[in-house]
XYZ file of C-alpha atoms in Angstrom:
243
model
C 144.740 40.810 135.050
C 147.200 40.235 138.462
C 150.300 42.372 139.339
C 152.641 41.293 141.656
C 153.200 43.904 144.425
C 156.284 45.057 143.037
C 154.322 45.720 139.519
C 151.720 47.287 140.913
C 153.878 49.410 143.143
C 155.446 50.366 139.838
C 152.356 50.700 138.498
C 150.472 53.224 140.695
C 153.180 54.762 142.111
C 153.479 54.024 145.632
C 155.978 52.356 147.073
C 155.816 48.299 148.144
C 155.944 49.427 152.009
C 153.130 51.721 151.217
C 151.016 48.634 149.869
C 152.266 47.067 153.152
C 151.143 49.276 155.194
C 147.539 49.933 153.548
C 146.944 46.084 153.753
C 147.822 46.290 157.598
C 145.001 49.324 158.464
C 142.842 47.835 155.935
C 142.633 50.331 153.697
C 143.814 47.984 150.426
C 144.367 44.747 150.759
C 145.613 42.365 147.583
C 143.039 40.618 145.877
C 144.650 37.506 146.660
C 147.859 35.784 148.551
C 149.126 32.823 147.006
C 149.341 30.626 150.283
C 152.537 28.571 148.904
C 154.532 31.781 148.072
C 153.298 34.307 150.281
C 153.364 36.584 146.942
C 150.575 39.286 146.687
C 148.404 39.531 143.763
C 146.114 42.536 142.763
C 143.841 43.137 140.312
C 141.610 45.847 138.247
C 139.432 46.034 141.501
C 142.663 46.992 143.091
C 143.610 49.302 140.439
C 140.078 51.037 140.971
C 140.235 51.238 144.848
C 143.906 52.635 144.882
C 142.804 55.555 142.170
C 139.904 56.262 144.926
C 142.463 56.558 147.704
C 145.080 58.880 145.506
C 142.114 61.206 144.666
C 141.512 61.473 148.763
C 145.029 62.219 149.156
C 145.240 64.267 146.636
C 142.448 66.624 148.849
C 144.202 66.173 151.854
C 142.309 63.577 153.561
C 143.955 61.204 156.122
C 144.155 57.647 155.431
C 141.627 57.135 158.506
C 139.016 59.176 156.679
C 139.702 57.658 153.738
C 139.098 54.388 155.155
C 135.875 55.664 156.863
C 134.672 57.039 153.743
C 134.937 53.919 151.471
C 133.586 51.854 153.623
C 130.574 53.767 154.233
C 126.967 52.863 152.630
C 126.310 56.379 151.594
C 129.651 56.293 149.597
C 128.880 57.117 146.088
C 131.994 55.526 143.700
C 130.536 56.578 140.557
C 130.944 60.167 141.792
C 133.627 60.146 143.533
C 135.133 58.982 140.528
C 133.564 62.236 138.232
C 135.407 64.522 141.063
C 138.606 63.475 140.320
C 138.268 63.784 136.833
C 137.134 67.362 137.456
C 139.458 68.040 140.322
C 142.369 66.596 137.188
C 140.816 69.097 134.756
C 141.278 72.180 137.044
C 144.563 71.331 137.623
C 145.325 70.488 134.710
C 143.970 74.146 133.296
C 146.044 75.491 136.184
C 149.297 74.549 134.654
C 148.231 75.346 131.467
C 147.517 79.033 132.775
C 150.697 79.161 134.383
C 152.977 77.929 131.627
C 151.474 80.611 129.046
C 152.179 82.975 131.968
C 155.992 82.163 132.018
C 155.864 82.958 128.068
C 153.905 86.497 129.318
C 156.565 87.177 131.807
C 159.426 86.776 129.422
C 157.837 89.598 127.643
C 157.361 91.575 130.534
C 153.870 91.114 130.913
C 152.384 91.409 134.315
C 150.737 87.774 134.718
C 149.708 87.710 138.505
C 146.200 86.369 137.419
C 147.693 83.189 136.589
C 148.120 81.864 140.131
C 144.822 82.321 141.041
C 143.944 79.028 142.639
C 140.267 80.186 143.586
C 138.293 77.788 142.012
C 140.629 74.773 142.861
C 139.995 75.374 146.590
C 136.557 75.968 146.267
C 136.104 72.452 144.715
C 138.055 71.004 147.331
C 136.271 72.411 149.809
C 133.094 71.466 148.381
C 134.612 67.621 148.083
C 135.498 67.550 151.796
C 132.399 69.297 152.986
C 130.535 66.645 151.456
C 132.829 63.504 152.101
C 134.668 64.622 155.196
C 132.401 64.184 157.918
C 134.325 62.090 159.858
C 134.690 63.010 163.877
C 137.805 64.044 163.616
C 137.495 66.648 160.381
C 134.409 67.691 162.277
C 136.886 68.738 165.105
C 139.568 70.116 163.416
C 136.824 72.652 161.226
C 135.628 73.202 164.203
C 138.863 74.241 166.673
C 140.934 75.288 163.072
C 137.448 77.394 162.513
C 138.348 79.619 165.375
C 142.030 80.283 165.059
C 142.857 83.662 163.613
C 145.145 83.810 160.595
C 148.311 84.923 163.285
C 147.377 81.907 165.715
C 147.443 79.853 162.597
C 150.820 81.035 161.721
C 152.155 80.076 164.927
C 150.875 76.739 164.873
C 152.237 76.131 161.850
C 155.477 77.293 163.057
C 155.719 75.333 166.164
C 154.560 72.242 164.416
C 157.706 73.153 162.128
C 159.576 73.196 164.870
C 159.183 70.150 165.944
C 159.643 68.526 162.806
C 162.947 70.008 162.887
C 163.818 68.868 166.591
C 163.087 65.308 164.531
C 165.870 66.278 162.061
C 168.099 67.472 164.522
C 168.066 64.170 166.851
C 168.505 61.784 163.457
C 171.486 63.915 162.609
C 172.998 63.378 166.234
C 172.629 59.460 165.800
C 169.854 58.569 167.502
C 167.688 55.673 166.755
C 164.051 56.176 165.831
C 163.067 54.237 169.029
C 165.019 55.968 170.824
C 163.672 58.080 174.638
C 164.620 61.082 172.455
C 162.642 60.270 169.385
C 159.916 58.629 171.293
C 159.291 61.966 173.181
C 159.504 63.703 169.934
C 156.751 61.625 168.964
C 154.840 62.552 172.037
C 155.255 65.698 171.210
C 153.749 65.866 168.178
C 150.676 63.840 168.639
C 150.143 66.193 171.755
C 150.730 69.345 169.433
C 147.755 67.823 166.965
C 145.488 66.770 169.903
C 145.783 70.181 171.811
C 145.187 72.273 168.624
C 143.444 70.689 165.506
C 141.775 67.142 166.670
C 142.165 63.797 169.045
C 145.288 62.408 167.415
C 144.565 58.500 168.198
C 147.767 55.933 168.025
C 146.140 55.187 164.465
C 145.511 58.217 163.003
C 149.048 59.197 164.367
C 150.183 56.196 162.197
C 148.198 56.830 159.429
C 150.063 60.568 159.561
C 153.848 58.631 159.991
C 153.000 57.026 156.533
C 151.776 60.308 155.002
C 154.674 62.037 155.438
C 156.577 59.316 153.142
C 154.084 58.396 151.284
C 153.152 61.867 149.870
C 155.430 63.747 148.417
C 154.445 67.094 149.211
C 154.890 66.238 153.012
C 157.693 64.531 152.328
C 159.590 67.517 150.508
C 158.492 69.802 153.295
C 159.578 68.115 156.185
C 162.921 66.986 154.483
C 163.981 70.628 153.988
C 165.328 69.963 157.761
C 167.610 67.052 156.468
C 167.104 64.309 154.097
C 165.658 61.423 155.096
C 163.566 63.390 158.416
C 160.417 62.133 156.867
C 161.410 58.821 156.762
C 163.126 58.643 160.202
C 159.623 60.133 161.733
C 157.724 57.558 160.453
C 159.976 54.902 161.540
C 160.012 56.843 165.022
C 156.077 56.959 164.924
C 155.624 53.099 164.210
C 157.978 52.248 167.263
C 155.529 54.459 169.283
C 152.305 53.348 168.237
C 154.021 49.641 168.529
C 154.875 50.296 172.240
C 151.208 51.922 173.275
C-alpha cells in the first residue's frame, strides 16, 4: 500500500505542509521519493509512525521530544501503542459522561460530576513521567514545579499577550519577516527560555508548526484574529531561517 502525500494528508489528517515540515526535522519522512517525479510515497510503516506522533501530541509533547523519544532504544512501540488505546477509551468515556449529563441538565439535574477529568490527567501524567525525560521537560517540571498557581496565571497571561501583539502587527500589514514580527519572535522565545525551558531555534520551530498544526493551539491563539497562528509560524520560520 503507497499514498501520495496529498492522500495521506487526507488520510491522517494533517495537512501536506505538515508532512513537509516533519520530513525536514526528521520526524517522518516518506517511505520513498520517486526520483523522476519528485512525488512522495508512504506506506503502512508511515501510517504506524504518524499514529505514534498524534498520540504524543495528543499529550502535549513537542515535536522535539517526540523525535527524541522514537528514536530512542528504550522506546517501547508495542506500549506506546496500548496507551493510546487507553488514553482513546478515557476520552472516549469522557464524552460519553458528558453527553448523558446534557440529557441530566435538561431535567434540571445537577451534573457537575461529569467534568471530572481526574483520571484523564493522571494518565497523562503518568505517560509523560515515563516518556518525557527529555532535557528540556526535565526543565520546564522543574522551573513550572516552583511557580505558584498566581505566578502561573501571569505567565500565561503575558504569553497571551504576546500572542496578541502577533495579531495586532498582521492586522497593521506587516510581513511575517518583518523587524516588527521578527522582534515579536524574539520575544517569545525569550518569554519560554526565561520561564519554562531553553527555547533552541528548533524547538522554537517545532512550536511555530504546533500552533497550526494542532488545533487546539490553533483555535486559541486565533481568538486574537484569524489567521495569527498561521502568520506566527510563518514569522517563526523567517527567524529560525535568519539565526
Amino acid at each position: 500500500m503507497k499514498m501520495q502525500i496529498k492522500e495521506f494528508a487526507e488520510f491522517t489528517g494533517v495537512s501536506v505542509r505538515t508532512l513537509h515540515y516533519y520530513d525536514e526535522i526528521g520526524l517522518l519522512a516518506p517511505a520513498c521519493v520517486d526520483g523522476a517525479t519528485g512525488y512522495r510515497y508512504y506506506d503502512e510503516a508511515s501510517l504506524l509512525r504518524m499514529q505514534e506522533i498524534l498520540f504524543y501530541r495528543e499529550l502535549d509533547f513537542s515535536l522535539k521530544s517526540i523525535g527524541e523519544m522514537l528514536s530512542s532504544p528504550d522506546y517501547d512501540k508495542n506500549k506506546a501503542l496500548n496507551e493510546q488505546k487507553h488514553l482513546l477509551t478515557l476520552k472516549k468515556e469522557r464524552l460519553e459522561r458528558l453527553i448523558s449529563a446534557i440529557d441530566g441538565a435538561v431535567r434540571g439535574e445537577m451534573v457537575m460530576s461529569a467534568f471530572d477529568n481526574s483520571e484523564f490527567e493522571a494518565y497523562r501524567a503518568e505517560v509523560k513521567e515515563r516518556w518525557g525525560k527529555t532535557d528540556a521537560y526535565r526543565e520546564y517540571t522543574e522551573k513550572a514545579g516552583k511557580y505558584s498557581g498566581q505566578k502561573q496565571n501571569a505567565l500565561a497571561e503575558e504569553l497571551d499577550h504576546i500572542m496578541g501583539e502577533f495579531a495586532v502587527c498582521m492586522k497593521n500589514g506587516a510581513a511575517s519577516d518583518s523587524a516588527e514580527a521578527q522582534d515579536l519572535v524574539k520575544l517569545l522565545q525569550g518569554h519560554i527560555t526565561q520561564h519554562y525551558y531553553h527555547c533552541t531555534s528548533e524547538i522554537l520551530a517545532g512550536l511555530g508548526q504546533m500552533y497550526v498544526a494542532d488545533e487546539r493551539f490553533r483555535n486559541n491563539i486565533d481568538k486574537h484574529a484569524d489567521g495569527t497562528a498561521a502568520f506566527i509560524c510563518e514569522a517563526i520560520e523567517a527567524y529560525c531561517g535568519k539565526a
